[in-house]
Tab-separated table of C-alpha atoms in Angstrom:
chain	number	residue	atom	x	y	z
A	1	MET	CA	84.035	28.067	125.231
A	2	ARG	CA	86.237	27.195	122.252
A	3	PRO	CA	89.471	25.703	123.823
A	4	ILE	CA	91.725	28.358	122.423
A	5	ASP	CA	89.853	30.852	124.166
A	6	HIS	CA	90.392	28.897	127.194
A	7	LEU	CA	93.848	29.771	126.622
A	8	LEU	CA	94.029	32.973	125.837
A	9	GLU	CA	92.332	33.801	129.413
A	10	LEU	CA	94.603	31.289	130.744
A	11	MET	CA	97.095	33.370	129.181
A	12	ALA	CA	96.247	36.574	130.348
A	13	THR	CA	95.800	35.887	133.833
A	14	LEU	CA	99.275	34.698	133.985
A	15	ARG	CA	100.141	38.008	132.433
A	16	ASP	CA	98.097	39.879	134.263
A	17	PRO	CA	99.636	42.777	136.477
A	18	VAL	CA	98.146	42.470	139.641
A	19	ARG	CA	97.101	38.992	140.128
A	20	GLY	CA	99.365	36.853	137.338
A	21	CYS	CA	102.712	34.989	137.802
A	22	ALA	CA	105.827	36.899	138.235
A	23	TRP	CA	107.802	35.178	136.023
A	24	ASP	CA	105.630	35.203	132.725
A	25	ARG	CA	104.843	39.031	133.862
A	26	GLU	CA	108.407	39.268	133.466
A	27	GLN	CA	109.128	37.852	130.142
A	28	SER	CA	109.772	39.574	126.810
A	29	PHE	CA	110.485	38.719	123.269
A	30	ALA	CA	113.791	37.946	123.583
A	31	THR	CA	113.331	35.802	126.436
A	32	ILE	CA	111.016	33.984	125.159
A	33	ALA	CA	112.655	33.238	122.025
A	34	PRO	CA	114.679	30.473	123.157
A	35	TYR	CA	111.833	28.658	124.824
A	36	THR	CA	109.632	28.738	121.041
A	37	ILE	CA	112.856	27.764	119.113
A	38	GLU	CA	113.125	24.617	122.253
A	39	GLU	CA	109.694	23.591	121.428
A	40	ALA	CA	109.628	23.528	117.864
A	41	TYR	CA	112.728	21.000	118.226
A	42	GLU	CA	110.920	19.339	120.463
A	43	VAL	CA	108.458	19.197	118.300
A	44	ALA	CA	110.393	17.367	115.464
A	45	ASP	CA	111.900	14.858	117.999
A	46	ALA	CA	108.407	13.685	118.177
A	47	ILE	CA	107.416	13.511	115.061
A	48	ASP	CA	111.357	11.387	114.439
A	49	HIS	CA	110.185	8.711	117.345
A	50	GLY	CA	106.901	8.494	115.733
A	51	ASP	CA	105.041	9.534	118.929
A	52	MET	CA	102.039	10.520	118.692
A	53	ALA	CA	100.928	11.025	122.265
A	54	ALA	CA	104.578	13.106	122.752
A	55	LEU	CA	103.578	14.916	119.358
A	56	LYS	CA	100.038	16.535	120.671
A	57	ASP	CA	102.124	17.598	123.669
A	58	GLU	CA	104.741	19.027	122.025
A	59	LEU	CA	102.070	20.964	119.608
A	60	GLY	CA	100.258	22.250	122.939
A	61	ASP	CA	103.646	23.923	124.073
A	62	LEU	CA	104.355	25.456	120.477
A	63	LEU	CA	100.885	26.797	120.621
A	64	PHE	CA	101.125	28.335	123.998
A	65	GLN	CA	104.871	29.787	122.656
A	66	VAL	CA	102.675	31.547	120.007
A	67	VAL	CA	100.219	32.270	122.220
A	68	PHE	CA	102.286	33.977	124.774
A	69	HIS	CA	104.347	36.256	121.378
A	70	ALA	CA	100.757	37.443	120.780
A	71	ARG	CA	99.639	38.551	124.182
A	72	MET	CA	102.772	40.353	124.791
A	73	ALA	CA	102.138	42.301	121.338
A	74	ALA	CA	98.630	42.981	122.148
A	75	GLU	CA	99.723	44.439	125.713
A	76	ALA	CA	102.133	46.947	124.069
A	77	GLY	CA	99.184	47.861	121.312
A	78	ASP	CA	101.024	46.035	118.001
A	79	PHE	CA	98.626	43.079	117.640
A	80	ASP	CA	96.752	40.132	118.985
A	81	PHE	CA	96.050	36.446	118.441
A	82	ASP	CA	93.270	37.040	116.012
A	83	ASP	CA	95.799	39.536	113.702
A	84	VAL	CA	98.477	36.451	113.728
A	85	ALA	CA	95.037	34.010	112.545
A	86	ARG	CA	94.143	36.242	109.932
A	87	ALA	CA	97.527	37.093	108.432
A	88	ILE	CA	98.570	33.445	108.236
A	89	THR	CA	95.589	32.918	106.357
A	90	ALA	CA	95.616	35.458	104.180
A	91	LYS	CA	99.293	34.757	103.167
A	92	MET	CA	98.170	30.977	102.470
A	93	ILE	CA	95.188	32.225	100.408
A	94	ARG	CA	97.534	34.359	98.393
A	95	ARG	CA	99.796	31.698	97.989
A	96	HIS	CA	96.794	29.273	96.728
A	97	PRO	CA	95.410	30.946	93.822
A	98	HIS	CA	95.265	27.716	92.270
A	99	ILE	CA	92.639	26.758	95.168
A	100	PHE	CA	91.257	29.857	96.399
A	101	GLY	CA	91.400	31.846	93.103
A	102	ASP	CA	91.067	31.521	89.239
A	103	ALA	CA	94.191	29.936	88.815
A	104	GLU	CA	94.525	26.777	86.968
A	105	GLN	CA	95.548	23.211	88.865
A	106	ARG	CA	99.353	23.158	89.391
A	107	ASP	CA	100.814	19.887	90.330
A	108	ALA	CA	103.458	19.740	93.504
A	109	GLN	CA	106.509	21.080	91.089
A	110	THR	CA	104.567	23.716	89.695
A	111	GLN	CA	102.983	24.674	92.874
A	112	THR	CA	106.795	25.172	94.233
A	113	ILE	CA	107.871	27.321	91.701
A	114	ALA	CA	104.712	29.673	91.705
A	115	TRP	CA	105.216	29.894	95.791
A	116	GLU	CA	108.620	30.692	95.470
A	117	ALA	CA	107.577	33.478	93.158
A	118	THR	CA	105.065	34.932	95.520
A	119	LYS	CA	107.644	34.743	98.411
A	120	ALA	CA	110.136	36.698	95.902
A	121	GLU	CA	106.879	39.428	95.132
A	122	GLU	CA	106.778	39.289	99.083
A	123	ARG	CA	110.058	39.943	99.779
A	124	ALA	CA	109.975	42.758	96.864
A	125	ALA	CA	107.200	44.297	98.527
A	126	LYS	CA	108.934	44.420	101.482
A	127	GLY	CA	111.546	46.637	100.508
A	128	HIS	CA	114.277	43.514	100.499
A	129	ASP	CA	116.358	44.111	97.350
A	130	SER	CA	118.583	40.271	97.688
A	131	VAL	CA	117.613	37.336	96.614
A	132	LEU	CA	118.811	36.397	100.179
A	133	ASP	CA	117.020	38.582	102.234
A	134	GLY	CA	114.625	37.632	104.227
A	135	ILE	CA	116.674	34.215	105.374
A	136	ALA	CA	116.463	34.427	109.032
A	137	ARG	CA	119.989	35.359	110.680
A	138	SER	CA	118.980	33.438	114.034
A	139	LEU	CA	117.993	30.302	112.195
A	140	PRO	CA	120.456	27.375	112.864
A	141	PRO	CA	123.498	28.068	111.035
A	142	MET	CA	123.416	24.723	108.874
A	143	THR	CA	119.326	25.377	108.188
A	144	ARG	CA	120.492	28.888	107.231
A	145	ALA	CA	123.486	27.388	104.759
A	146	LEU	CA	120.519	25.697	103.372
A	147	LYS	CA	118.190	27.947	102.497
A	148	LEU	CA	121.139	30.701	101.231
A	149	GLN	CA	122.472	27.733	99.074
A	150	GLY	CA	118.711	27.352	97.989
A	151	ARG	CA	117.569	30.622	96.949
A	152	ALA	CA	121.323	31.592	95.025
A	153	ALA	CA	120.491	28.243	93.018
A	154	ARG	CA	116.813	29.141	91.823
A	155	VAL	CA	118.834	32.235	90.521
A	156	GLY	CA	121.907	29.880	88.602
A	157	PHE	CA	124.411	29.734	91.066
A	158	ASP	CA	124.748	26.118	91.537
A	159	TRP	CA	127.214	23.382	90.246
A	160	ALA	CA	125.692	21.401	87.875
A	161	GLU	CA	126.047	18.273	89.801
A	162	ALA	CA	126.773	16.643	92.888
A	163	LYS	CA	130.546	15.639	92.045
A	164	ASP	CA	131.689	19.252	91.274
A	165	VAL	CA	130.602	19.986	94.922
A	166	ILE	CA	132.975	17.086	96.243
A	167	ALA	CA	135.563	17.910	94.448
A	168	LYS	CA	134.968	21.857	96.341
A	169	ILE	CA	135.399	19.955	99.563
A	170	THR	CA	138.601	18.053	98.657
A	171	GLU	CA	139.730	21.779	97.841
A	172	GLU	CA	138.518	22.912	101.226
A	173	VAL	CA	140.441	20.119	102.862
A	174	ALA	CA	143.320	21.153	101.668
A	175	GLU	CA	142.913	24.793	102.132
A	176	ILE	CA	142.640	23.945	105.757
A	177	LYS	CA	145.542	21.320	105.464
A	178	ALA	CA	147.769	24.318	104.606
A	179	GLU	CA	146.405	26.568	107.037
A	180	ILE	CA	147.420	24.003	109.995
A	181	ASP	CA	150.838	23.473	108.362
A	182	ALA	CA	151.625	27.593	108.603
A	183	ASP	CA	150.471	27.422	112.063
A	184	ALA	CA	147.454	29.764	110.982
A	185	ALA	CA	145.864	32.342	113.714
A	186	PHE	CA	142.732	30.900	114.958
A	187	GLU	CA	140.246	32.998	113.058
A	188	ARG	CA	142.142	31.634	109.900
A	189	LEU	CA	141.436	27.959	110.940
A	190	GLU	CA	137.981	28.908	112.292
A	191	ASP	CA	136.988	30.571	108.486
A	192	GLU	CA	138.090	27.516	106.274
A	193	VAL	CA	136.295	25.006	108.719
A	194	GLY	CA	133.266	27.330	108.158
A	195	ASP	CA	133.801	26.701	104.679
A	196	LEU	CA	134.186	23.260	104.587
A	197	LEU	CA	130.885	22.549	106.412
A	198	PHE	CA	129.219	25.128	104.232
A	199	VAL	CA	130.240	23.167	100.986
A	200	CYS	CA	128.828	20.045	102.997
A	201	VAL	CA	125.525	21.599	103.276
A	202	ASN	CA	125.904	22.485	99.783
A	203	LEU	CA	126.582	18.492	98.629
A	204	ALA	CA	123.638	17.521	100.965
A	205	ARG	CA	121.444	19.895	98.985
A	206	LYS	CA	122.827	18.304	95.731
A	207	LEU	CA	122.179	14.661	97.053
A	208	SER	CA	118.634	15.904	98.122
A	209	VAL	CA	119.587	15.147	101.755
A	210	ASP	CA	118.308	17.214	104.445
A	211	PRO	CA	121.701	18.204	106.444
A	212	GLU	CA	120.116	18.497	109.961
A	213	ARG	CA	118.931	15.262	109.394
A	214	ALA	CA	121.550	13.464	108.264
A	215	LEU	CA	124.138	14.952	110.954
A	216	ASN	CA	121.356	13.602	113.661
A	217	ARG	CA	121.423	10.412	112.311
A	218	ALA	CA	125.003	10.971	112.352
A	219	ASN	CA	125.180	11.666	116.123
A	220	MET	CA	122.717	9.037	117.243
A	221	LYS	CA	124.691	6.203	115.378
A	222	PHE	CA	127.671	7.902	117.494
A	223	VAL	CA	126.116	7.413	120.580
A	224	ARG	CA	125.202	3.840	120.021
A	225	ARG	CA	128.819	2.976	118.817
A	226	PHE	CA	130.085	5.083	121.718
A	227	ASN	CA	127.715	3.143	124.249
A	228	HIS	CA	128.814	-0.272	122.803
A	229	ILE	CA	132.607	0.599	123.594
A	230	GLU	CA	131.521	1.375	127.156
A	231	LYS	CA	129.745	-1.358	127.416
A	232	SER	CA	132.275	-3.645	126.010
A	233	LEU	CA	134.734	-2.136	128.509
A	234	GLU	CA	132.272	-2.385	131.420
A	235	SER	CA	131.914	-6.015	131.134
A	236	ASN	CA	135.594	-6.906	130.992
A	237	GLY	CA	136.276	-4.451	134.362
A	238	GLN	CA	138.648	-2.093	132.417
A	239	PRO	CA	137.919	1.623	133.192
A	240	ILE	CA	137.338	3.384	129.580
A	241	GLY	CA	139.460	6.217	130.457
A	242	GLU	CA	142.623	3.457	130.791
A	243	ALA	CA	141.335	1.258	127.582
A	244	GLY	CA	143.632	3.514	125.200
A	245	LEU	CA	142.557	4.538	121.689
A	246	GLU	CA	143.672	1.544	119.748
A	247	ALA	CA	141.376	-0.890	122.003
A	248	MET	CA	138.409	1.448	121.737
A	249	GLU	CA	138.704	2.058	117.831
A	250	ALA	CA	138.883	-2.000	117.712
A	251	LEU	CA	135.294	-2.242	119.993
A	252	TRP	CA	134.144	0.745	117.564
A	253	LEU	CA	135.100	-1.462	114.652
A	254	ASP	CA	133.084	-4.258	116.266
A	255	ALA	CA	130.090	-1.813	116.993
A	256	LYS	CA	130.206	-1.079	112.856
A	257	MET	CA	130.260	-5.097	112.208
A	258	LEU	CA	127.282	-6.108	114.528
A	259	GLU	CA	125.215	-3.085	112.797
A	260	ARG	CA	125.861	-4.123	109.696
A	261	GLN	CA	124.717	-7.848	110.425
A	262	GLY	CA	121.969	-6.867	112.072
A	263	ASP	CA	120.875	-4.724	108.738
A	264	GLY	CA	121.040	-8.088	106.671
A	265	ARG	CA	124.371	-6.656	104.853
């Protein structure tokens, strides 16, 4: 038996109304979706760490999620795992006519343009009227912002240069300051902070920086430097809650200096 067939059989057993697992039987698309998203992030984390053993395991976990959804759809009479495989195969063939059809060979840039054109045709065939249609609302907000901006940019709605975006960031910061000075309602502050974050994502896009990856690097940097503060204070027998901001900021700067020395700067 092929491994995939064994996995499909296992999933059917877990969902069996009589001899299956009570937890697995109770699940629905909605309850499983968060696990699917979590597994995708764990795949990305394994890749980020260059851990191939973990990547193998996490890809298996993600595949199990696909099998789980497909099994529930089969039980409802909508589609099964084979239909999923056929659909993605047909889509990839359709989007690669230069490989599987009679179109001319394309370089990476030309293929990207053609890929987006094919996706636009597919969206139109589904009745999507807007350029922005089809971007999942369930995506992480930063990722969705990036995709929305990219779609708009393809039809010319974009800043010419990154420095233009920086000017917009300055404008958005000024608007937040004005709302704070006016003692604005929370909703106004939330709107303005959202605008600032949206423009920051745009700056990352203009610089060809992945904002999710950049923020993740910033998160890890923060943890690393804050750990330095904690360890330094602990070595001096001082509780962190009693150190004070000035002392902690000095140790933060010390952590930055040590990092630069380690980088050879």
